[in-house]
């Protein structure tokens, strides 16, 4: 006899509570190992949660739409139907502990939706990790394809993380064509401007609760107040950059990709600007990952990350960016796809903003606020008057690891690259 608790998982390092988006199983339903039982909204994504154990959903303790702290019980799973009533009484506190022996709490693997397959992360529970059975761990999509193609899952060897059977494993065994990752086949598109949040009907005097995403943003902003920051601005002439962009735009290259590539190439010369503060010292990451702020339709913002931006070409960066934005707005990013940034760009220029200062995200050393590129009347070196397109960029930096001279030199070299040699971004 066993009654097991299903806990609210920690889906990211910053998550303190989760919101139940929907239950995929109802009270009394039978669940098999590896089945998705609930969809949980973390700070910035909706994630499917599977169970390691089979049994029956005895009682749902946190209904859809409500939140619970990480590590708290959200449901009880009974091993047999006869134990459902015992589990209900246990949940109500009417059954003595001696009468309801329980097994170790359920450790749940989390399916993180991606454009291709989704790895499984085994979350630590308050007790020891239960021993996994010999039954293979299968992604939901792979299980569906296996039924469609008539492939026996027990005959397959998983190639996914921790031996997980993926959709590609099933299609390969069935002799079907393997579907390429979305990032590789998504048509190139023009830059995507973050849309404004949809209009919400708010009655006078009404208090609208924060969404989970907004609460996460609020916590981060408050945490930023403890960081000693300073700001440096620079005016960059964009005539040559605009010419390059007009040529590459027809091939699907976005302005986001151009700016991210330029920043990443400049960061190669300034590792301190790509670093972050820790109590032990300056943390120098092994890669240059450019996070770019994106507004969400239901309020708040998220920072999808272009990983290894200095090593990728503009076309790959543009494809990657479109995929990241699409999945960010449908809340399907993996945590590492929005938490691994080493430098952040916030671009409000596409909305016509001339200049602004950005708040430093926790865990990073600097953020660059990018304004609009507008024609300006300027005096040239020979004393004549000319029209030049210019944009204002302002950098907010953590003064514990980045000093004024570092920030000024970084912006000077970034401006030099964009003004005189933007063609190098295409190499």
Short mmCIF file of C-alpha atoms in Angstrom, two decimals:
data_model
loop_
_atom_site.label_atom_id
_atom_site.label_comp_id
_atom_site.label_asym_id
_atom_site.label_seq_id
_atom_site.Cartn_x
_atom_site.Cartn_y
_atom_site.Cartn_z
CA UNK A 1 0.00 0.00 0.00
CA UNK A 2 1.39 3.39 -0.98
CA UNK A 3 0.06 6.91 -1.14
CA UNK A 4 2.48 9.36 -2.70
CA UNK A 5 2.54 13.13 -2.69
CA UNK A 6 3.07 15.10 -5.90
CA UNK A 7 5.07 18.21 -5.09
CA UNK A 8 5.20 21.57 -6.81
CA UNK A 9 8.54 21.31 -8.68
CA UNK A 10 11.22 23.98 -8.90
CA UNK A 11 11.32 24.62 -12.64
CA UNK A 12 14.01 27.29 -12.44
CA UNK A 13 16.62 28.49 -9.96
CA UNK A 14 14.62 31.65 -9.20
CA UNK A 15 11.20 30.02 -8.87
CA UNK A 16 9.65 30.22 -5.39
CA UNK A 17 6.11 29.26 -6.30
CA UNK A 18 4.26 27.89 -9.29
CA UNK A 19 0.79 28.34 -10.73
CA UNK A 20 -1.28 25.39 -11.91
CA UNK A 21 -2.24 26.13 -15.50
CA UNK A 22 -4.26 22.94 -15.99
CA UNK A 23 -4.57 19.40 -14.72
CA UNK A 24 -4.28 16.80 -17.46
CA UNK A 25 -5.79 14.16 -15.18
CA UNK A 26 -8.87 14.35 -12.96
CA UNK A 27 -9.57 12.84 -9.55
CA UNK A 28 -9.95 9.08 -9.90
CA UNK A 29 -8.09 8.87 -13.22
CA UNK A 30 -5.40 6.25 -13.64
CA UNK A 31 -1.93 7.55 -14.45
CA UNK A 32 0.98 5.67 -15.95
CA UNK A 33 4.62 6.35 -15.37
CA UNK A 34 5.81 9.04 -17.77
CA UNK A 35 2.37 10.55 -18.35
CA UNK A 36 1.85 14.29 -18.12
CA UNK A 37 -0.39 14.98 -15.13
CA UNK A 38 -0.26 18.75 -14.76
CA UNK A 39 0.93 21.90 -16.57
CA UNK A 40 2.71 24.36 -14.28
CA UNK A 41 3.48 28.01 -14.97
CA UNK A 42 6.91 28.92 -13.69
CA UNK A 43 8.37 32.43 -13.72
CA UNK A 44 8.37 32.71 -17.49
CA UNK A 45 7.19 29.45 -19.09
CA UNK A 46 4.48 26.80 -19.01
CA UNK A 47 5.90 23.31 -18.51
CA UNK A 48 4.46 19.80 -18.61
CA UNK A 49 5.09 17.74 -15.49
CA UNK A 50 5.23 13.95 -15.72
CA UNK A 51 5.18 11.36 -12.94
CA UNK A 52 7.60 8.52 -12.26
CA UNK A 53 4.83 6.40 -10.74
CA UNK A 54 1.63 4.73 -11.80
CA UNK A 55 -1.56 4.77 -9.76
CA UNK A 56 -4.73 6.80 -9.35
CA UNK A 57 -5.17 10.53 -8.76
CA UNK A 58 -6.76 10.39 -5.31
CA UNK A 59 -7.17 14.10 -4.64
CA UNK A 60 -6.08 17.34 -6.29
CA UNK A 61 -5.05 19.72 -3.52
CA UNK A 62 -4.26 22.77 -5.66
CA UNK A 63 -6.82 23.35 -8.44
CA UNK A 64 -6.11 24.97 -11.79
CA UNK A 65 -5.59 28.71 -11.55
CA UNK A 66 -4.16 28.64 -8.04
CA UNK A 67 -0.52 28.83 -6.92
CA UNK A 68 1.54 26.88 -4.41
CA UNK A 69 5.06 27.25 -2.97
CA UNK A 70 7.83 25.10 -4.44
CA UNK A 71 8.03 21.81 -2.56
CA UNK A 72 4.44 21.84 -1.30
CA UNK A 73 2.07 18.96 -2.08
CA UNK A 74 -0.34 19.65 -4.94
CA UNK A 75 -1.93 16.19 -5.26
CA UNK A 76 -1.94 12.67 -3.81
CA UNK A 77 -1.53 9.54 -5.92
CA UNK A 78 -2.87 6.23 -4.58
CA UNK A 79 -1.38 2.96 -5.73
CA UNK A 80 -4.81 1.27 -5.87
CA UNK A 81 -8.41 2.43 -6.11
CA UNK A 82 -9.06 1.05 -2.63
CA UNK A 83 -6.59 3.57 -1.20
CA UNK A 84 -8.25 6.63 -2.76
CA UNK A 85 -10.53 7.20 0.23
CA UNK A 86 -7.61 6.77 2.63
CA UNK A 87 -5.66 9.39 0.67
CA UNK A 88 -8.61 11.78 0.82
CA UNK A 89 -8.83 11.39 4.57
CA UNK A 90 -5.07 11.84 4.85
CA UNK A 91 -5.32 15.10 2.89
CA UNK A 92 -8.03 16.31 5.25
CA UNK A 93 -5.91 15.36 8.26
CA UNK A 94 -8.46 12.86 9.56
CA UNK A 95 -6.34 9.75 9.23
CA UNK A 96 -3.56 8.88 11.71
CA UNK A 97 -0.14 8.60 10.19
CA UNK A 98 0.24 5.00 11.34
CA UNK A 99 -2.76 3.94 9.33
CA UNK A 100 -1.48 5.35 6.07
CA UNK A 101 2.09 4.34 5.40
CA UNK A 102 3.52 6.41 2.61
CA UNK A 103 6.33 5.90 0.21
CA UNK A 104 8.98 8.45 -0.57
CA UNK A 105 7.63 11.66 -2.11
CA UNK A 106 7.33 11.63 -5.86
CA UNK A 107 10.25 13.16 -7.69
CA UNK A 108 8.86 14.48 -10.95
CA UNK A 109 10.67 14.88 -14.25
CA UNK A 110 9.81 18.08 -16.03
CA UNK A 111 9.23 18.27 -19.77
CA UNK A 112 10.56 21.58 -21.01
CA UNK A 113 8.82 22.36 -24.34
CA UNK A 114 11.17 23.22 -27.19
CA UNK A 115 11.04 23.43 -30.94
CA UNK A 116 12.44 19.91 -31.17
CA UNK A 117 12.67 17.40 -28.35
CA UNK A 118 12.55 18.11 -24.63
CA UNK A 119 15.07 16.86 -22.10
CA UNK A 120 13.96 15.54 -18.74
CA UNK A 121 15.24 17.14 -15.59
CA UNK A 122 14.79 15.08 -12.45
CA UNK A 123 13.93 17.39 -9.61
CA UNK A 124 15.19 16.68 -6.12
CA UNK A 125 12.53 15.99 -3.51
CA UNK A 126 12.80 16.31 0.23
CA UNK A 127 13.75 12.65 0.53
CA UNK A 128 16.04 10.34 -1.38
CA UNK A 129 15.57 9.92 -5.11
CA UNK A 130 13.49 6.79 -5.81
CA UNK A 131 15.01 4.08 -7.92
CA UNK A 132 13.83 4.22 -11.50
CA UNK A 133 12.21 1.12 -12.98
CA UNK A 134 13.29 -0.52 -16.20
CA UNK A 135 10.40 1.03 -18.08
CA UNK A 136 11.84 3.53 -20.59
CA UNK A 137 11.25 7.25 -20.18
CA UNK A 138 9.43 8.48 -23.28
CA UNK A 139 8.55 11.97 -24.43
CA UNK A 140 4.81 12.55 -25.02
CA UNK A 141 5.37 13.15 -28.73
CA UNK A 142 7.45 9.99 -29.06
CA UNK A 143 4.73 7.96 -27.33
CA UNK A 144 2.14 9.33 -29.75
CA UNK A 145 4.28 8.57 -32.79
CA UNK A 146 5.02 5.07 -31.51
CA UNK A 147 1.28 4.31 -31.42
CA UNK A 148 0.81 5.84 -34.86
CA UNK A 149 3.66 3.88 -36.48
CA UNK A 150 3.19 0.70 -34.44
CA UNK A 151 6.67 0.79 -32.92
CA UNK A 152 7.29 -1.05 -29.65
CA UNK A 153 8.87 1.36 -27.19
CA UNK A 154 10.49 -1.49 -25.28
CA UNK A 155 12.58 -2.28 -28.36
CA UNK A 156 14.11 1.18 -28.60
CA UNK A 157 17.24 2.66 -27.07
CA UNK A 158 16.73 6.31 -26.22
CA UNK A 159 19.23 8.86 -27.52
CA UNK A 160 17.85 11.75 -25.48
CA UNK A 161 19.11 12.98 -22.10
CA UNK A 162 19.34 10.19 -19.52
CA UNK A 163 18.30 7.62 -22.14
CA UNK A 164 15.00 9.33 -22.92
CA UNK A 165 13.24 8.01 -26.04
CA UNK A 166 12.65 10.91 -28.42
CA UNK A 167 10.45 11.34 -31.48
CA UNK A 168 13.52 10.96 -33.70
CA UNK A 169 14.19 7.55 -32.14
CA UNK A 170 10.67 6.44 -33.06
CA UNK A 171 10.72 7.83 -36.61
CA UNK A 172 14.12 6.27 -37.24
CA UNK A 173 12.91 2.86 -36.05
CA UNK A 174 9.78 3.19 -38.21
CA UNK A 175 11.79 4.15 -41.26
CA UNK A 176 10.10 7.54 -41.45
CA UNK A 177 11.86 10.81 -42.32
CA UNK A 178 13.28 12.61 -39.32
CA UNK A 179 11.84 16.06 -38.83
CA UNK A 180 14.53 18.75 -38.76
CA UNK A 181 14.67 21.20 -35.85
CA UNK A 182 12.46 24.22 -36.28
CA UNK A 183 15.40 26.59 -35.95
CA UNK A 184 16.94 25.06 -39.08
CA UNK A 185 13.82 25.15 -41.27
CA UNK A 186 11.98 28.24 -40.10
CA UNK A 187 11.80 30.77 -42.97
CA UNK A 188 13.77 33.91 -42.39
CA UNK A 189 11.64 36.87 -41.43
CA UNK A 190 11.89 40.58 -40.88
CA UNK A 191 12.64 41.79 -37.36
CA UNK A 192 9.80 41.28 -34.93
CA UNK A 193 8.76 44.27 -32.88
CA UNK A 194 7.48 43.27 -29.46
CA UNK A 195 3.73 43.91 -29.52
CA UNK A 196 2.03 45.89 -26.84
CA UNK A 197 0.06 43.91 -24.30
CA UNK A 198 -3.54 43.33 -25.45
CA UNK A 199 -6.05 45.79 -24.04
CA UNK A 200 -7.57 44.71 -20.74
CA UNK A 201 -10.94 45.92 -19.56
CA UNK A 202 -10.31 47.33 -16.10
CA UNK A 203 -13.12 48.77 -14.03
CA UNK A 204 -12.52 51.98 -12.05
CA UNK A 205 -11.16 51.14 -8.62
CA UNK A 206 -10.32 47.55 -9.60
CA UNK A 207 -7.07 45.93 -8.41
CA UNK A 208 -5.68 43.58 -11.05
CA UNK A 209 -3.44 40.86 -9.57
CA UNK A 210 0.07 40.48 -10.97
CA UNK A 211 0.70 37.53 -13.28
CA UNK A 212 3.39 35.01 -12.36
CA UNK A 213 5.68 36.59 -14.94
CA UNK A 214 5.08 40.09 -13.59
CA UNK A 215 5.82 38.93 -10.04
CA UNK A 216 9.14 37.44 -11.24
CA UNK A 217 10.05 40.68 -12.99
CA UNK A 218 9.13 42.65 -9.87
CA UNK A 219 11.42 40.50 -7.70
CA UNK A 220 14.30 40.98 -10.13
CA UNK A 221 13.83 44.73 -10.26
CA UNK A 222 13.84 45.02 -6.48
CA UNK A 223 16.99 42.90 -6.32
CA UNK A 224 18.66 45.29 -8.78
CA UNK A 225 18.32 48.16 -6.31
CA UNK A 226 21.09 46.68 -4.18
CA UNK A 227 23.62 46.84 -7.04
CA UNK A 228 25.81 49.97 -7.33
CA UNK A 229 25.37 50.88 -10.99
CA UNK A 230 26.48 53.74 -13.21
CA UNK A 231 25.39 54.79 -16.70
CA UNK A 232 27.33 55.82 -19.78
CA UNK A 233 25.84 57.10 -23.04
CA UNK A 234 27.17 57.23 -26.59
CA UNK A 235 25.89 58.60 -29.90
CA UNK A 236 26.45 56.25 -32.84
CA UNK A 237 26.14 57.24 -36.50
CA UNK A 238 24.15 54.55 -38.32
CA UNK A 239 24.28 55.49 -42.03
CA UNK A 240 26.50 52.55 -42.97
CA UNK A 241 24.68 50.17 -40.63
CA UNK A 242 21.33 51.14 -42.18
CA UNK A 243 22.69 50.45 -45.68
CA UNK A 244 23.88 46.99 -44.65
CA UNK A 245 20.58 46.27 -42.95
CA UNK A 246 18.55 47.24 -46.03
CA UNK A 247 20.59 44.77 -48.10
CA UNK A 248 20.46 41.92 -45.59
CA UNK A 249 16.83 42.45 -44.60
CA UNK A 250 15.76 40.97 -47.94
CA UNK A 251 17.63 37.81 -46.95
CA UNK A 252 15.90 37.61 -43.58
CA UNK A 253 18.55 39.19 -41.35
CA UNK A 254 17.06 41.13 -38.44
CA UNK A 255 18.31 44.28 -36.76
CA UNK A 256 18.36 42.32 -33.51
CA UNK A 257 20.85 39.89 -35.06
CA UNK A 258 23.03 42.76 -36.32
CA UNK A 259 23.12 44.47 -32.92
CA UNK A 260 23.69 41.22 -31.03
CA UNK A 261 26.52 40.25 -33.38
CA UNK A 262 28.16 43.68 -33.07
CA UNK A 263 27.91 43.64 -29.27
CA UNK A 264 29.24 40.08 -29.08
CA UNK A 265 32.22 40.86 -31.31
CA UNK A 266 33.07 43.91 -29.19
CA UNK A 267 32.73 41.90 -25.97
CA UNK A 268 35.53 39.62 -27.20
CA UNK A 269 37.89 42.53 -26.49
CA UNK A 270 36.30 43.38 -23.12
CA UNK A 271 35.83 40.22 -21.03
CA UNK A 272 35.13 42.28 -17.90
CA UNK A 273 32.03 43.77 -19.53
CA UNK A 274 30.81 40.23 -20.22
CA UNK A 275 31.46 39.18 -16.61
CA UNK A 276 29.28 39.22 -13.50
CA UNK A 277 29.73 39.80 -9.78
CA UNK A 278 29.84 37.01 -7.18
CA UNK A 279 30.72 37.15 -3.50
CA UNK A 280 33.87 35.17 -4.30
CA UNK A 281 34.99 37.45 -7.12
CA UNK A 282 34.41 38.18 -10.79
CA UNK A 283 32.79 35.34 -12.72
CA UNK A 284 34.02 35.12 -16.31
CA UNK A 285 31.65 32.95 -18.38
CA UNK A 286 32.96 30.54 -20.99
CA UNK A 287 30.76 32.00 -23.74
CA UNK A 288 29.23 35.26 -24.92
CA UNK A 289 25.46 34.95 -24.64
CA UNK A 290 23.41 37.98 -25.65
CA UNK A 291 20.02 38.32 -23.94
CA UNK A 292 17.49 40.60 -25.63
CA UNK A 293 14.43 41.96 -23.81
CA UNK A 294 11.05 41.04 -25.32
CA UNK A 295 7.65 42.21 -24.10
CA UNK A 296 5.02 39.56 -23.44
CA UNK A 297 1.41 39.86 -24.65
CA UNK A 298 -0.04 39.43 -21.16
CA UNK A 299 2.37 41.88 -19.52
CA UNK A 300 5.92 41.65 -18.22
CA UNK A 301 9.03 40.88 -20.22
CA UNK A 302 11.42 38.04 -20.86
CA UNK A 303 15.00 37.95 -22.14
CA UNK A 304 15.56 35.13 -24.66
CA UNK A 305 19.26 34.40 -25.09
CA UNK A 306 21.29 34.18 -28.29
CA UNK A 307 23.95 31.79 -27.06
CA UNK A 308 27.48 32.00 -28.49
CA UNK A 309 26.43 35.05 -30.48
CA UNK A 310 30.02 35.89 -31.37
CA UNK A 311 30.50 32.54 -33.14
CA UNK A 312 27.27 32.38 -35.17
CA UNK A 313 26.62 34.06 -38.52
CA UNK A 314 23.86 36.61 -38.98
CA UNK A 315 21.53 34.19 -40.75
CA UNK A 316 21.75 31.63 -37.95
CA UNK A 317 21.26 34.36 -35.35
CA UNK A 318 18.16 35.63 -37.17
CA UNK A 319 16.63 32.15 -37.41
CA UNK A 320 17.45 31.49 -33.78
CA UNK A 321 15.94 34.80 -32.70
CA UNK A 322 12.64 34.23 -34.52
CA UNK A 323 12.34 30.78 -32.96
CA UNK A 324 13.14 32.11 -29.48
CA UNK A 325 10.60 34.94 -29.72
CA UNK A 326 7.85 32.64 -31.03
CA UNK A 327 8.38 30.16 -28.20
CA UNK A 328 8.83 32.89 -25.58
CA UNK A 329 5.41 34.34 -26.37
CA UNK A 330 3.81 30.90 -26.16
CA UNK A 331 5.68 30.27 -22.87
CA UNK A 332 7.67 27.33 -24.22
CA UNK A 333 11.26 28.36 -23.54
CA UNK A 334 13.55 26.16 -21.48
CA UNK A 335 14.98 27.95 -18.42
CA UNK A 336 18.51 28.03 -19.87
CA UNK A 337 17.10 29.84 -22.91
CA UNK A 338 16.18 32.91 -20.85
CA UNK A 339 18.51 32.74 -17.82
CA UNK A 340 21.95 32.17 -19.41
CA UNK A 341 22.57 35.68 -20.76
CA UNK A 342 25.93 37.27 -20.01
CA UNK A 343 25.06 40.69 -21.50
CA UNK A 344 21.63 42.19 -22.19
CA UNK A 345 20.24 44.44 -24.93
CA UNK A 346 16.99 46.36 -24.53
CA UNK A 347 15.86 47.98 -27.78
CA UNK A 348 13.00 50.47 -27.64
CA UNK A 349 14.21 52.27 -30.75
CA UNK A 350 11.80 50.25 -32.87
CA UNK A 351 9.01 51.96 -30.95
CA UNK A 352 10.42 55.42 -31.64
CA UNK A 353 12.07 56.03 -28.26
CA UNK A 354 15.07 58.36 -28.62
CA UNK A 355 16.89 57.41 -25.43
CA UNK A 356 16.30 55.66 -22.13
CA UNK A 357 18.13 53.98 -19.27
CA UNK A 358 17.66 50.26 -18.58
CA UNK A 359 17.68 48.52 -15.20
CA UNK A 360 20.48 46.01 -14.74
CA UNK A 361 19.17 42.41 -14.65
CA UNK A 362 20.40 40.40 -11.63
CA UNK A 363 23.36 38.15 -12.29
CA UNK A 364 24.81 40.16 -15.17
CA UNK A 365 27.35 42.96 -15.43
CA UNK A 366 25.81 45.28 -18.01
CA UNK A 367 22.78 46.08 -20.14
CA UNK A 368 22.66 48.27 -23.26
CA UNK A 369 19.61 50.46 -23.91
CA UNK A 370 19.23 51.16 -27.64
CA UNK A 371 17.26 54.15 -28.92
CA UNK A 372 15.86 54.95 -32.36
CA UNK A 373 18.03 55.84 -35.34
CA UNK A 374 16.92 59.27 -36.58
CA UNK A 375 18.30 61.83 -39.05
CA UNK A 376 20.17 64.65 -37.34
CA UNK A 377 21.79 67.86 -38.51
CA UNK A 378 25.49 67.64 -37.62
CA UNK A 379 28.61 69.69 -38.15
CA UNK A 380 31.32 67.81 -40.02
CA UNK A 381 35.05 68.06 -39.37
CA UNK A 382 35.54 70.41 -42.32
CA UNK A 383 33.01 72.85 -40.84
CA UNK A 384 30.13 72.08 -43.20
CA UNK A 385 26.61 70.99 -42.26
CA UNK A 386 25.30 67.51 -43.10
CA UNK A 387 22.47 65.14 -42.32
CA UNK A 388 23.50 61.96 -40.53
CA UNK A 389 21.41 59.19 -38.99
CA UNK A 390 22.28 58.72 -35.33
CA UNK A 391 21.13 56.57 -32.45
CA UNK A 392 21.70 56.98 -28.76
CA UNK A 393 22.84 53.99 -26.69
CA UNK A 394 23.09 54.04 -22.89
CA UNK A 395 24.84 51.34 -20.90
CA UNK A 396 24.00 50.52 -17.28
CA UNK A 397 26.88 48.69 -15.59
CA UNK A 398 27.71 47.08 -12.26
CA UNK A 399 30.42 49.32 -10.81
CA UNK A 400 31.76 46.49 -8.64
CA UNK A 401 33.30 44.81 -11.70
CA UNK A 402 33.08 47.36 -14.53
CA UNK A 403 34.66 50.81 -14.27
CA UNK A 404 33.99 53.99 -16.19
CA UNK A 405 36.97 53.61 -18.49
CA UNK A 406 35.97 50.03 -19.36
CA UNK A 407 32.43 51.07 -20.27
CA UNK A 408 33.57 54.09 -22.28
CA UNK A 409 36.14 52.07 -24.24
CA UNK A 410 33.59 49.35 -24.94
CA UNK A 411 31.05 51.84 -26.32
CA UNK A 412 33.72 53.63 -28.36
CA UNK A 413 34.76 50.37 -30.06
CA UNK A 414 31.15 49.32 -30.58
CA UNK A 415 30.45 52.66 -32.26
CA UNK A 416 33.57 52.35 -34.40
CA UNK A 417 32.47 48.91 -35.58
CA UNK A 418 28.94 50.02 -36.47
CA UNK A 419 29.98 53.32 -38.05
CA UNK A 420 33.01 52.34 -40.11
CA UNK A 421 33.02 48.58 -40.58
CA UNK A 422 29.54 47.03 -40.30
CA UNK A 423 30.44 44.78 -43.26
CA UNK A 424 32.61 42.76 -40.87
CA UNK A 425 29.43 41.54 -39.19
CA UNK A 426 28.66 39.48 -42.29
CA UNK A 427 31.95 37.56 -42.21
#
